[in-house]
Amino acid sequence: MLEVRDLHASYDLSQILFGVGLEVHEGEAVCILGRNGVGKTTTLRSIIGLTPPHRGQVLFDGTDITGWPPYRVSRRGIGFVPQDRRIFADLSVRENLEVARRALATSAPAWTVERIYTAFPILAQMLAVGRALMGNPRLLILDEPSEGLAPLIVETLADQIAVLKEEGMTILMAEQNLALALALADHICILDKGSVRFFGRVAEFSANDSLRHEYLIV
């Protein structure tokens, strides 16, 4: 569904990504791991057009969407939950959801306000995820979804992401919570200094202790 090829991206004169490549197949979850500042968020921003890459390609369902503006990427079927959530503080919960509503182009059950309330009963902490789902995406991209949440809320969030996956949602997320990543992901991608150091199945990652010590432990 999603293929990222040789992605290079910069902020002003500072290059952040150096040839990042990864794949996300339909119905699976891929988690990007790595220490702070290694390029996880920049990778996600480059995919959705917030930080257009200066080299490389982003393909979604075989279509080259490299450098598309975020609204076009969203309309194509990619939902994004940013690290800072970007909630509209002057709008109600329902209004935050309604502004993201988009018609569904397939026969799959549509995400409605009522369905969001059922899925996320503790909505104040999970509104950003619910809002992304209101666009009825085929691919959901999450940037550090557990950051700043209490352990109980993280557990609830993990349960719901697992349900989304069981229902067929394709997921790409960056995450610092290793336990959460291992519980939800099919494949692990490890970034370090803007480059991919490992991409493989969770079982391969779990069997290789040196990866964790070299690239994840601070």
PDB file of C-alpha atoms in Angstrom:
ATOM      1  CA  MET A   1       0.000   0.000   0.000  1.00  0.00           C
ATOM      2  CA  LEU A   2       2.748   2.475   1.000  1.00  0.00           C
ATOM      3  CA  GLU A   3       6.293   2.428  -0.319  1.00  0.00           C
ATOM      4  CA  VAL A   4       8.959   4.933   0.674  1.00  0.00           C
ATOM      5  CA  ARG A   5      12.057   4.948  -1.512  1.00  0.00           C
ATOM      6  CA  ASP A   6      15.407   6.638  -0.783  1.00  0.00           C
ATOM      7  CA  LEU A   7      13.874   9.563   1.091  1.00  0.00           C
ATOM      8  CA  HIS A   8      16.088  12.588   1.792  1.00  0.00           C
ATOM      9  CA  ALA A   9      14.687  15.570   3.680  1.00  0.00           C
ATOM     10  CA  SER A  10      16.032  18.715   5.342  1.00  0.00           C
ATOM     11  CA  TYR A  11      15.055  21.644   7.508  1.00  0.00           C
ATOM     12  CA  ASP A  12      16.771  24.685   6.016  1.00  0.00           C
ATOM     13  CA  LEU A  13      20.459  23.697   5.748  1.00  0.00           C
ATOM     14  CA  SER A  14      20.221  20.766   8.171  1.00  0.00           C
ATOM     15  CA  GLN A  15      19.658  17.410   6.467  1.00  0.00           C
ATOM     16  CA  ILE A  16      17.621  15.001   8.600  1.00  0.00           C
ATOM     17  CA  LEU A  17      16.877  11.986   6.390  1.00  0.00           C
ATOM     18  CA  PHE A  18      19.482  10.108   4.376  1.00  0.00           C
ATOM     19  CA  GLY A  19      17.865   7.579   2.063  1.00  0.00           C
ATOM     20  CA  VAL A  20      15.030   6.268   4.246  1.00  0.00           C
ATOM     21  CA  GLY A  21      13.088   3.381   2.728  1.00  0.00           C
ATOM     22  CA  LEU A  22      10.233   1.266   4.096  1.00  0.00           C
ATOM     23  CA  GLU A  23       7.077  -0.552   3.050  1.00  0.00           C
ATOM     24  CA  VAL A  24       3.649  -0.931   4.639  1.00  0.00           C
ATOM     25  CA  HIS A  25       1.397  -3.621   3.205  1.00  0.00           C
ATOM     26  CA  GLU A  26      -2.373  -3.487   3.410  1.00  0.00           C
ATOM     27  CA  GLY A  27      -3.767  -4.645   6.741  1.00  0.00           C
ATOM     28  CA  GLU A  28      -0.479  -4.629   8.637  1.00  0.00           C
ATOM     29  CA  ALA A  29       1.107  -2.338  11.215  1.00  0.00           C
ATOM     30  CA  VAL A  30       4.645  -0.989  10.951  1.00  0.00           C
ATOM     31  CA  CYS A  31       6.323   0.821  13.833  1.00  0.00           C
ATOM     32  CA  ILE A  32       9.284   3.179  13.483  1.00  0.00           C
ATOM     33  CA  LEU A  33      11.566   3.058  16.509  1.00  0.00           C
ATOM     34  CA  GLY A  34      14.610   5.115  17.439  1.00  0.00           C
ATOM     35  CA  ARG A  35      15.991   7.592  19.919  1.00  0.00           C
ATOM     36  CA  ASN A  36      14.844  11.214  19.952  1.00  0.00           C
ATOM     37  CA  GLY A  37      16.044  13.253  17.005  1.00  0.00           C
ATOM     38  CA  VAL A  38      16.817  10.393  14.604  1.00  0.00           C
ATOM     39  CA  GLY A  39      14.216  11.364  11.994  1.00  0.00           C
ATOM     40  CA  LYS A  40      11.033   9.487  12.945  1.00  0.00           C
ATOM     41  CA  THR A  41       8.735  12.508  12.834  1.00  0.00           C
ATOM     42  CA  THR A  42      10.438  13.912   9.737  1.00  0.00           C
ATOM     43  CA  THR A  43       9.826  10.615   7.944  1.00  0.00           C
ATOM     44  CA  LEU A  44       6.115  10.792   8.709  1.00  0.00           C
ATOM     45  CA  ARG A  45       5.923  14.488   7.790  1.00  0.00           C
ATOM     46  CA  SER A  46       7.668  13.778   4.492  1.00  0.00           C
ATOM     47  CA  ILE A  47       5.151  11.067   3.657  1.00  0.00           C
ATOM     48  CA  ILE A  48       2.149  13.328   4.192  1.00  0.00           C
ATOM     49  CA  GLY A  49       3.667  16.419   2.574  1.00  0.00           C
ATOM     50  CA  LEU A  50       4.353  18.633   5.582  1.00  0.00           C
ATOM     51  CA  THR A  51       8.114  18.375   4.989  1.00  0.00           C
ATOM     52  CA  PRO A  52       8.469  17.668   1.267  1.00  0.00           C
ATOM     53  CA  PRO A  53      11.565  15.557   0.542  1.00  0.00           C
ATOM     54  CA  HIS A  54      14.208  16.920  -1.801  1.00  0.00           C
ATOM     55  CA  ARG A  55      14.981  13.435  -3.080  1.00  0.00           C
ATOM     56  CA  GLY A  56      13.251  10.060  -3.157  1.00  0.00           C
ATOM     57  CA  GLN A  57       9.693   8.860  -3.690  1.00  0.00           C
ATOM     58  CA  VAL A  58       6.542   8.175  -1.697  1.00  0.00           C
ATOM     59  CA  LEU A  59       4.145   5.771  -3.418  1.00  0.00           C
ATOM     60  CA  PHE A  60       0.617   5.097  -2.188  1.00  0.00           C
ATOM     61  CA  ASP A  61      -1.294   2.361  -3.977  1.00  0.00           C
ATOM     62  CA  GLY A  62       1.231   2.685  -6.793  1.00  0.00           C
ATOM     63  CA  THR A  63       0.659   6.434  -7.229  1.00  0.00           C
ATOM     64  CA  ASP A  64       3.592   8.774  -6.720  1.00  0.00           C
ATOM     65  CA  ILE A  65       2.409  11.259  -4.058  1.00  0.00           C
ATOM     66  CA  THR A  66       5.858  12.719  -3.353  1.00  0.00           C
ATOM     67  CA  GLY A  67       5.562  16.360  -2.351  1.00  0.00           C
ATOM     68  CA  TRP A  68       1.776  16.484  -2.617  1.00  0.00           C
ATOM     69  CA  PRO A  69       0.198  19.048  -0.279  1.00  0.00           C
ATOM     70  CA  PRO A  70      -1.229  17.438   2.871  1.00  0.00           C
ATOM     71  CA  TYR A  71      -4.871  18.032   1.889  1.00  0.00           C
ATOM     72  CA  ARG A  72      -4.375  15.974  -1.300  1.00  0.00           C
ATOM     73  CA  VAL A  73      -2.627  13.207   0.644  1.00  0.00           C
ATOM     74  CA  SER A  74      -5.537  13.153   3.095  1.00  0.00           C
ATOM     75  CA  ARG A  75      -8.109  12.972   0.311  1.00  0.00           C
ATOM     76  CA  ARG A  76      -6.168  10.102  -1.215  1.00  0.00           C
ATOM     77  CA  GLY A  77      -6.843   8.084   1.956  1.00  0.00           C
ATOM     78  CA  ILE A  78      -4.082   8.755   4.503  1.00  0.00           C
ATOM     79  CA  GLY A  79      -5.005   9.946   8.000  1.00  0.00           C
ATOM     80  CA  PHE A  80      -2.380  11.587  10.207  1.00  0.00           C
ATOM     81  CA  VAL A  81      -2.244  12.065  13.984  1.00  0.00           C
ATOM     82  CA  PRO A  82       0.625  14.494  14.739  1.00  0.00           C
ATOM     83  CA  GLN A  83       2.781  14.341  17.823  1.00  0.00           C
ATOM     84  CA  ASP A  84       1.367  17.631  19.155  1.00  0.00           C
ATOM     85  CA  ARG A  85      -2.230  16.485  18.355  1.00  0.00           C
ATOM     86  CA  ARG A  86      -3.240  19.922  16.885  1.00  0.00           C
ATOM     87  CA  ILE A  87      -6.635  19.958  18.575  1.00  0.00           C
ATOM     88  CA  PHE A  88      -8.803  23.052  17.959  1.00  0.00           C
ATOM     89  CA  ALA A  89      -9.113  24.314  21.529  1.00  0.00           C
ATOM     90  CA  ASP A  90     -11.959  26.716  20.764  1.00  0.00           C
ATOM     91  CA  LEU A  91     -14.130  23.974  19.252  1.00  0.00           C
ATOM     92  CA  SER A  92     -16.123  21.313  21.063  1.00  0.00           C
ATOM     93  CA  VAL A  93     -15.154  17.643  20.821  1.00  0.00           C
ATOM     94  CA  ARG A  94     -17.934  17.040  18.300  1.00  0.00           C
ATOM     95  CA  GLU A  95     -16.914  20.080  16.245  1.00  0.00           C
ATOM     96  CA  ASN A  96     -13.298  18.856  16.182  1.00  0.00           C
ATOM     97  CA  LEU A  97     -14.586  15.606  14.731  1.00  0.00           C
ATOM     98  CA  GLU A  98     -16.987  17.177  12.267  1.00  0.00           C
ATOM     99  CA  VAL A  99     -14.346  19.392  10.635  1.00  0.00           C
ATOM    100  CA  ALA A 100     -12.502  16.228   9.565  1.00  0.00           C
ATOM    101  CA  ARG A 101     -15.523  14.445   8.092  1.00  0.00           C
ATOM    102  CA  ARG A 102     -14.977  13.077   4.598  1.00  0.00           C
ATOM    103  CA  ALA A 103     -17.187  10.878   2.453  1.00  0.00           C
ATOM    104  CA  LEU A 104     -16.158   7.241   2.186  1.00  0.00           C
ATOM    105  CA  ALA A 105     -15.306   6.018  -1.299  1.00  0.00           C
ATOM    106  CA  THR A 106     -15.563   2.308  -0.487  1.00  0.00           C
ATOM    107  CA  SER A 107     -18.189  -0.036   0.922  1.00  0.00           C
ATOM    108  CA  ALA A 108     -16.430  -0.303   4.313  1.00  0.00           C
ATOM    109  CA  PRO A 109     -18.363   0.945   7.375  1.00  0.00           C
ATOM    110  CA  ALA A 110     -17.920   4.702   7.675  1.00  0.00           C
ATOM    111  CA  TRP A 111     -16.518   6.344  10.795  1.00  0.00           C
ATOM    112  CA  THR A 112     -19.203   8.548  12.326  1.00  0.00           C
ATOM    113  CA  VAL A 113     -19.205  10.728  15.447  1.00  0.00           C
ATOM    114  CA  GLU A 114     -21.249   8.106  17.246  1.00  0.00           C
ATOM    115  CA  ARG A 115     -18.856   5.320  16.241  1.00  0.00           C
ATOM    116  CA  ILE A 116     -15.887   7.413  17.416  1.00  0.00           C
ATOM    117  CA  TYR A 117     -17.534   7.980  20.821  1.00  0.00           C
ATOM    118  CA  THR A 118     -18.066   4.217  21.179  1.00  0.00           C
ATOM    119  CA  ALA A 119     -14.507   3.378  20.183  1.00  0.00           C
ATOM    120  CA  PHE A 120     -12.862   6.071  22.313  1.00  0.00           C
ATOM    121  CA  PRO A 121     -14.871   6.584  25.511  1.00  0.00           C
ATOM    122  CA  ILE A 122     -12.054   8.626  27.079  1.00  0.00           C
ATOM    123  CA  LEU A 123     -12.189  10.988  24.164  1.00  0.00           C
ATOM    124  CA  ALA A 124     -10.370  13.988  25.627  1.00  0.00           C
ATOM    125  CA  GLN A 125      -7.048  12.083  25.394  1.00  0.00           C
ATOM    126  CA  MET A 126      -7.864  10.364  22.090  1.00  0.00           C
ATOM    127  CA  LEU A 127      -9.628  13.077  20.132  1.00  0.00           C
ATOM    128  CA  ALA A 128      -6.797  13.441  17.616  1.00  0.00           C
ATOM    129  CA  VAL A 129      -7.048   9.761  16.664  1.00  0.00           C
ATOM    130  CA  GLY A 130     -10.821   9.973  16.407  1.00  0.00           C
ATOM    131  CA  ARG A 131     -10.572  13.071  14.224  1.00  0.00           C
ATOM    132  CA  ALA A 132      -8.176  11.320  11.834  1.00  0.00           C
ATOM    133  CA  LEU A 133     -10.593   8.409  11.537  1.00  0.00           C
ATOM    134  CA  MET A 134     -13.431  10.789  10.584  1.00  0.00           C
ATOM    135  CA  GLY A 135     -11.678  11.149   7.233  1.00  0.00           C
ATOM    136  CA  ASN A 136     -12.224   7.403   6.689  1.00  0.00           C
ATOM    137  CA  PRO A 137      -8.556   6.741   5.847  1.00  0.00           C
ATOM    138  CA  ARG A 138      -7.186   3.534   4.395  1.00  0.00           C
ATOM    139  CA  LEU A 139      -3.812   4.196   6.038  1.00  0.00           C
ATOM    140  CA  LEU A 140      -3.551   5.691   9.540  1.00  0.00           C
ATOM    141  CA  ILE A 141      -0.248   7.360  10.468  1.00  0.00           C
ATOM    142  CA  LEU A 142       0.381   7.971  14.174  1.00  0.00           C
ATOM    143  CA  ASP A 143       3.275  10.038  15.523  1.00  0.00           C
ATOM    144  CA  GLU A 144       4.094   9.024  19.118  1.00  0.00           C
ATOM    145  CA  PRO A 145       0.465   8.183  20.014  1.00  0.00           C
ATOM    146  CA  SER A 146       1.267   7.250  23.640  1.00  0.00           C
ATOM    147  CA  GLU A 147       3.323  10.354  24.438  1.00  0.00           C
ATOM    148  CA  GLY A 148       2.071  12.238  27.483  1.00  0.00           C
ATOM    149  CA  LEU A 149      -0.658   9.735  28.334  1.00  0.00           C
ATOM    150  CA  ALA A 150      -1.134   8.021  31.684  1.00  0.00           C
ATOM    151  CA  PRO A 151      -0.427   4.253  31.655  1.00  0.00           C
ATOM    152  CA  LEU A 152      -4.106   3.371  31.922  1.00  0.00           C
ATOM    153  CA  ILE A 153      -4.927   5.575  28.933  1.00  0.00           C
ATOM    154  CA  VAL A 154      -2.038   4.065  26.969  1.00  0.00           C
ATOM    155  CA  GLU A 155      -3.478   0.623  27.641  1.00  0.00           C
ATOM    156  CA  THR A 156      -6.911   1.735  26.423  1.00  0.00           C
ATOM    157  CA  LEU A 157      -5.392   3.349  23.352  1.00  0.00           C
ATOM    158  CA  ALA A 158      -3.383   0.206  22.569  1.00  0.00           C
ATOM    159  CA  ASP A 159      -6.515  -1.918  22.833  1.00  0.00           C
ATOM    160  CA  GLN A 160      -8.358   0.302  20.369  1.00  0.00           C
ATOM    161  CA  ILE A 161      -5.471   0.421  17.905  1.00  0.00           C
ATOM    162  CA  ALA A 162      -5.439  -3.380  18.057  1.00  0.00           C
ATOM    163  CA  VAL A 163      -9.168  -3.378  17.250  1.00  0.00           C
ATOM    164  CA  LEU A 164      -8.575  -1.046  14.292  1.00  0.00           C
ATOM    165  CA  LYS A 165      -5.929  -3.434  13.029  1.00  0.00           C
ATOM    166  CA  GLU A 166      -8.246  -6.420  13.436  1.00  0.00           C
ATOM    167  CA  GLU A 167     -10.851  -4.540  11.413  1.00  0.00           C
ATOM    168  CA  GLY A 168      -8.361  -4.183   8.557  1.00  0.00           C
ATOM    169  CA  MET A 169      -6.870  -0.724   9.160  1.00  0.00           C
ATOM    170  CA  THR A 170      -3.326  -0.323   7.845  1.00  0.00           C
ATOM    171  CA  ILE A 171      -1.136   1.507  10.381  1.00  0.00           C
ATOM    172  CA  LEU A 172       2.235   3.251  10.335  1.00  0.00           C
ATOM    173  CA  MET A 173       3.379   4.752  13.612  1.00  0.00           C
ATOM    174  CA  ALA A 174       6.432   6.191  15.292  1.00  0.00           C
ATOM    175  CA  GLU A 175       6.632   5.261  18.953  1.00  0.00           C
ATOM    176  CA  GLN A 176       8.990   5.407  21.944  1.00  0.00           C
ATOM    177  CA  ASN A 177       7.032   2.871  23.998  1.00  0.00           C
ATOM    178  CA  LEU A 178       8.756  -0.375  23.016  1.00  0.00           C
ATOM    179  CA  ALA A 179       6.190  -2.616  24.706  1.00  0.00           C
ATOM    180  CA  LEU A 180       3.376  -0.895  22.809  1.00  0.00           C
ATOM    181  CA  ALA A 181       5.260  -1.199  19.524  1.00  0.00           C
ATOM    182  CA  LEU A 182       5.965  -4.894  19.985  1.00  0.00           C
ATOM    183  CA  ALA A 183       2.360  -5.591  20.954  1.00  0.00           C
ATOM    184  CA  LEU A 184       0.883  -3.904  17.881  1.00  0.00           C
ATOM    185  CA  ALA A 185       3.395  -4.059  15.037  1.00  0.00           C
ATOM    186  CA  ASP A 186       3.981  -6.694  12.379  1.00  0.00           C
ATOM    187  CA  HIS A 187       7.220  -5.070  11.239  1.00  0.00           C
ATOM    188  CA  ILE A 188       9.761  -2.874  13.017  1.00  0.00           C
ATOM    189  CA  CYS A 189      11.771  -0.113  11.362  1.00  0.00           C
ATOM    190  CA  ILE A 190      14.724   1.286  13.316  1.00  0.00           C
ATOM    191  CA  LEU A 191      16.050   4.725  12.416  1.00  0.00           C
ATOM    192  CA  ASP A 192      19.380   6.138  13.520  1.00  0.00           C
ATOM    193  CA  LYS A 193      20.899   9.409  12.305  1.00  0.00           C
ATOM    194  CA  GLY A 194      18.327   9.658   9.552  1.00  0.00           C
ATOM    195  CA  SER A 195      18.950   6.215   8.069  1.00  0.00           C
ATOM    196  CA  VAL A 196      17.234   2.831   8.358  1.00  0.00           C
ATOM    197  CA  ARG A 197      19.380   0.424  10.396  1.00  0.00           C
ATOM    198  CA  PHE A 198      16.856  -2.413  10.524  1.00  0.00           C
ATOM    199  CA  PHE A 199      13.592  -3.326   8.856  1.00  0.00           C
ATOM    200  CA  GLY A 200      12.029  -6.686   9.576  1.00  0.00           C
ATOM    201  CA  ARG A 201       9.400  -8.683  11.395  1.00  0.00           C
ATOM    202  CA  VAL A 202       8.878  -8.262  15.135  1.00  0.00           C
ATOM    203  CA  ALA A 203      10.196 -11.782  15.762  1.00  0.00           C
ATOM    204  CA  GLU A 204      13.483 -10.926  14.012  1.00  0.00           C
ATOM    205  CA  PHE A 205      13.853  -7.772  16.067  1.00  0.00           C
ATOM    206  CA  SER A 206      13.027  -9.534  19.340  1.00  0.00           C
ATOM    207  CA  ALA A 207      15.633 -12.210  18.632  1.00  0.00           C
ATOM    208  CA  ASN A 208      18.375  -9.619  18.158  1.00  0.00           C
ATOM    209  CA  ASP A 209      19.282  -8.014  21.489  1.00  0.00           C
ATOM    210  CA  SER A 210      22.126  -6.032  19.937  1.00  0.00           C
ATOM    211  CA  LEU A 211      19.646  -3.893  17.969  1.00  0.00           C
ATOM    212  CA  ARG A 212      17.940  -2.749  21.134  1.00  0.00           C
ATOM    213  CA  HIS A 213      21.196  -1.924  22.898  1.00  0.00           C
ATOM    214  CA  GLU A 214      22.779  -0.174  19.927  1.00  0.00           C
ATOM    215  CA  TYR A 215      19.884   1.920  18.682  1.00  0.00           C
ATOM    216  CA  LEU A 216      17.217   2.218  21.397  1.00  0.00           C
ATOM    217  CA  ILE A 217      18.700   2.255  24.896  1.00  0.00           C
ATOM    218  CA  VAL A 218      19.765   5.735  26.003  1.00  0.00           C
TER     219      VAL A 218
END
